[in-house]
Amino acid sequence: MKMGCWIVEIIVRCAQAGDKEKLISFLEKANLGTAGVEESIDYFLLLEDEKGQVQATLGIEPLGEHGLLRSLAVTPKTGENELLFIFEEMFKLAREKELKSLFLATNKHTSLSFFTVLGFEKEEKENLPQVLFNSDHVKHILN
């Protein structure tokens, strides 16, 4: 019997202007909003397979010195390790962009334990920086 092992290479990289169509298409397939993507494309990460196909994406909506995580989209092929890796890279990107803090807003209670593992803490609405309420995403989640 012959046994084999598949090695799949993944790449996580910052999106660039030339990735706009690919990124928007991926987000639309995931039924996520694309408003503001073009203006903040350098705040997005793409996780691609060895063929250059997007497997996951994660972005930051910059709001002054704060950032709001947005547009987390993954394919069914994306594993837990890849998901953790894209978040690690996003934290590095936030530091490079000199953001003071990162926030996320979700109405998916099933994902709260995952975000807690990443170091996020639940915060009461009245304790959030006022600039976050300028985000359409935050307005939608909190109302």
mmCIF file of C-alpha atoms in Angstrom:
data_model
loop_
_atom_site.group_PDB
_atom_site.id
_atom_site.type_symbol
_atom_site.label_atom_id
_atom_site.label_comp_id
_atom_site.label_asym_id
_atom_site.label_seq_id
_atom_site.Cartn_x
_atom_site.Cartn_y
_atom_site.Cartn_z
ATOM 1 C CA MET A 1 0.000 0.000 0.000
ATOM 2 C CA LYS A 2 1.318 3.403 -0.937
ATOM 3 C CA MET A 3 0.538 6.300 1.386
ATOM 4 C CA GLY A 4 0.830 9.941 0.456
ATOM 5 C CA CYS A 5 0.721 13.265 2.127
ATOM 6 C CA TRP A 6 -0.661 16.448 0.650
ATOM 7 C CA ILE A 7 1.015 19.688 1.527
ATOM 8 C CA VAL A 8 -1.111 22.721 0.869
ATOM 9 C CA GLU A 9 0.566 26.083 0.851
ATOM 10 C CA ILE A 10 -1.351 29.074 2.089
ATOM 11 C CA ILE A 11 -0.380 32.685 1.830
ATOM 12 C CA VAL A 12 -1.675 35.558 3.909
ATOM 13 C CA ARG A 13 -0.956 38.959 2.438
ATOM 14 C CA CYS A 14 -2.194 42.528 2.461
ATOM 15 C CA ALA A 15 -4.674 43.297 -0.261
ATOM 16 C CA GLN A 16 -3.593 45.818 -2.865
ATOM 17 C CA ALA A 17 -5.491 48.010 -5.318
ATOM 18 C CA GLY A 18 -5.252 45.279 -7.971
ATOM 19 C CA ASP A 19 -7.106 42.877 -5.648
ATOM 20 C CA LYS A 20 -10.233 45.039 -5.452
ATOM 21 C CA GLU A 21 -12.392 42.973 -7.826
ATOM 22 C CA LYS A 22 -11.268 39.655 -6.327
ATOM 23 C CA LEU A 23 -11.927 40.869 -2.783
ATOM 24 C CA ILE A 24 -15.313 42.419 -3.546
ATOM 25 C CA SER A 25 -16.417 39.300 -5.427
ATOM 26 C CA PHE A 26 -15.406 37.065 -2.497
ATOM 27 C CA LEU A 27 -17.250 39.261 0.004
ATOM 28 C CA GLU A 28 -20.365 39.379 -2.174
ATOM 29 C CA LYS A 29 -20.408 35.567 -2.416
ATOM 30 C CA ALA A 30 -20.360 35.540 1.401
ATOM 31 C CA ASN A 31 -23.269 38.032 1.460
ATOM 32 C CA LEU A 32 -21.132 40.656 3.199
ATOM 33 C CA GLY A 33 -21.195 44.367 2.548
ATOM 34 C CA THR A 34 -18.518 45.889 0.358
ATOM 35 C CA ALA A 35 -18.997 49.580 1.129
ATOM 36 C CA GLY A 36 -15.667 51.193 1.973
ATOM 37 C CA VAL A 37 -13.536 48.307 0.697
ATOM 38 C CA GLU A 38 -11.894 50.322 -2.059
ATOM 39 C CA GLU A 39 -11.016 53.213 0.260
ATOM 40 C CA SER A 40 -9.427 50.967 2.886
ATOM 41 C CA ILE A 41 -8.132 48.082 0.768
ATOM 42 C CA ASP A 42 -4.721 48.266 2.441
ATOM 43 C CA TYR A 43 -6.473 47.346 5.710
ATOM 44 C CA PHE A 44 -7.574 43.955 4.311
ATOM 45 C CA LEU A 45 -5.806 40.616 4.436
ATOM 46 C CA LEU A 46 -6.305 37.822 1.938
ATOM 47 C CA LEU A 47 -5.643 34.185 2.710
ATOM 48 C CA GLU A 48 -4.980 32.420 -0.571
ATOM 49 C CA ASP A 49 -4.229 28.849 -1.566
ATOM 50 C CA GLU A 50 -1.343 27.812 -3.802
ATOM 51 C CA LYS A 51 -3.432 28.664 -6.880
ATOM 52 C CA GLY A 52 -4.072 32.233 -5.711
ATOM 53 C CA GLN A 53 -7.716 31.517 -4.875
ATOM 54 C CA VAL A 54 -9.038 33.474 -1.894
ATOM 55 C CA GLN A 55 -9.907 31.160 0.991
ATOM 56 C CA ALA A 56 -10.512 33.806 3.662
ATOM 57 C CA THR A 57 -10.434 37.521 4.206
ATOM 58 C CA LEU A 58 -10.465 39.863 7.158
ATOM 59 C CA GLY A 59 -10.413 43.638 7.192
ATOM 60 C CA ILE A 60 -10.240 46.639 9.466
ATOM 61 C CA GLU A 61 -12.434 49.693 9.187
ATOM 62 C CA PRO A 62 -10.102 52.460 10.401
ATOM 63 C CA LEU A 63 -11.860 54.894 12.745
ATOM 64 C CA GLY A 64 -9.284 57.399 13.922
ATOM 65 C CA GLU A 65 -6.880 55.682 16.292
ATOM 66 C CA HIS A 66 -9.218 52.696 16.608
ATOM 67 C CA GLY A 67 -9.990 49.885 14.224
ATOM 68 C CA LEU A 68 -13.127 47.834 13.761
ATOM 69 C CA LEU A 69 -12.675 44.316 12.442
ATOM 70 C CA ARG A 70 -14.943 43.620 9.493
ATOM 71 C CA SER A 71 -15.576 41.318 6.576
ATOM 72 C CA LEU A 72 -14.460 38.006 8.035
ATOM 73 C CA ALA A 73 -15.330 35.549 5.295
ATOM 74 C CA VAL A 74 -14.048 32.003 4.916
ATOM 75 C CA THR A 75 -14.585 29.060 2.614
ATOM 76 C CA PRO A 76 -15.534 25.645 3.997
ATOM 77 C CA LYS A 77 -11.920 24.571 3.326
ATOM 78 C CA THR A 78 -10.555 27.107 5.813
ATOM 79 C CA GLY A 79 -9.420 25.334 8.953
ATOM 80 C CA GLU A 80 -9.042 26.550 12.499
ATOM 81 C CA ASN A 81 -5.265 27.006 12.145
ATOM 82 C CA GLU A 82 -5.692 29.181 9.054
ATOM 83 C CA LEU A 83 -8.340 31.225 10.823
ATOM 84 C CA LEU A 84 -6.078 31.793 13.823
ATOM 85 C CA PHE A 85 -3.208 32.686 11.502
ATOM 86 C CA ILE A 86 -5.180 35.364 9.638
ATOM 87 C CA PHE A 87 -6.148 36.924 12.980
ATOM 88 C CA GLU A 88 -2.498 36.894 14.130
ATOM 89 C CA GLU A 89 -1.518 38.652 10.920
ATOM 90 C CA MET A 90 -4.365 41.146 11.366
ATOM 91 C CA PHE A 91 -3.092 42.038 14.833
ATOM 92 C CA LYS A 92 0.328 42.699 13.274
ATOM 93 C CA LEU A 93 -1.244 44.866 10.580
ATOM 94 C CA ALA A 94 -3.115 46.880 13.230
ATOM 95 C CA ARG A 95 0.184 47.537 15.025
ATOM 96 C CA GLU A 96 1.853 48.549 11.743
ATOM 97 C CA LYS A 97 -1.020 50.975 11.099
ATOM 98 C CA GLU A 98 -0.474 52.302 14.660
ATOM 99 C CA LEU A 99 -4.019 51.647 15.772
ATOM 100 C CA LYS A 100 -4.496 52.090 19.511
ATOM 101 C CA SER A 101 -7.162 49.395 19.792
ATOM 102 C CA LEU A 102 -9.193 46.904 17.791
ATOM 103 C CA PHE A 103 -12.871 46.236 18.247
ATOM 104 C CA LEU A 104 -15.348 43.869 16.673
ATOM 105 C CA ALA A 105 -19.093 43.927 16.635
ATOM 106 C CA THR A 106 -21.078 40.749 16.201
ATOM 107 C CA ASN A 107 -24.601 39.539 16.703
ATOM 108 C CA LYS A 108 -23.512 35.906 16.331
ATOM 109 C CA HIS A 109 -23.412 34.678 19.909
ATOM 110 C CA THR A 110 -21.983 31.319 18.838
ATOM 111 C CA SER A 111 -18.714 33.027 17.864
ATOM 112 C CA LEU A 112 -18.166 34.786 21.204
ATOM 113 C CA SER A 113 -16.038 32.011 22.703
ATOM 114 C CA PHE A 114 -13.751 32.058 19.657
ATOM 115 C CA PHE A 115 -13.241 35.818 19.977
ATOM 116 C CA THR A 116 -12.587 35.449 23.704
ATOM 117 C CA VAL A 117 -9.784 32.985 22.925
ATOM 118 C CA LEU A 118 -8.268 35.653 20.673
ATOM 119 C CA GLY A 119 -8.209 38.116 23.580
ATOM 120 C CA PHE A 120 -11.356 40.117 22.912
ATOM 121 C CA GLU A 121 -13.567 41.070 25.824
ATOM 122 C CA LYS A 122 -17.245 41.925 25.872
ATOM 123 C CA GLU A 123 -17.734 45.643 26.389
ATOM 124 C CA GLU A 124 -20.854 47.544 27.282
ATOM 125 C CA LYS A 125 -22.094 49.947 24.625
ATOM 126 C CA GLU A 126 -21.677 53.009 26.832
ATOM 127 C CA ASN A 127 -17.969 52.230 27.378
ATOM 128 C CA LEU A 128 -17.074 52.156 23.662
ATOM 129 C CA PRO A 129 -15.153 55.010 22.024
ATOM 130 C CA GLN A 130 -17.668 57.393 20.463
ATOM 131 C CA VAL A 131 -15.931 57.204 17.053
ATOM 132 C CA LEU A 132 -17.095 53.579 16.670
ATOM 133 C CA PHE A 133 -20.675 54.791 16.350
ATOM 134 C CA ASN A 134 -19.703 56.456 13.051
ATOM 135 C CA SER A 135 -19.523 52.970 11.548
ATOM 136 C CA ASP A 136 -22.599 51.744 9.700
ATOM 137 C CA HIS A 137 -21.684 48.212 10.794
ATOM 138 C CA VAL A 138 -21.732 49.156 14.480
ATOM 139 C CA LYS A 139 -25.002 51.057 14.044
ATOM 140 C CA HIS A 140 -26.557 47.976 12.422
ATOM 141 C CA ILE A 141 -25.326 45.523 15.077
ATOM 142 C CA LEU A 142 -26.201 47.656 18.086
ATOM 143 C CA ASN A 143 -29.691 48.625 16.970
#
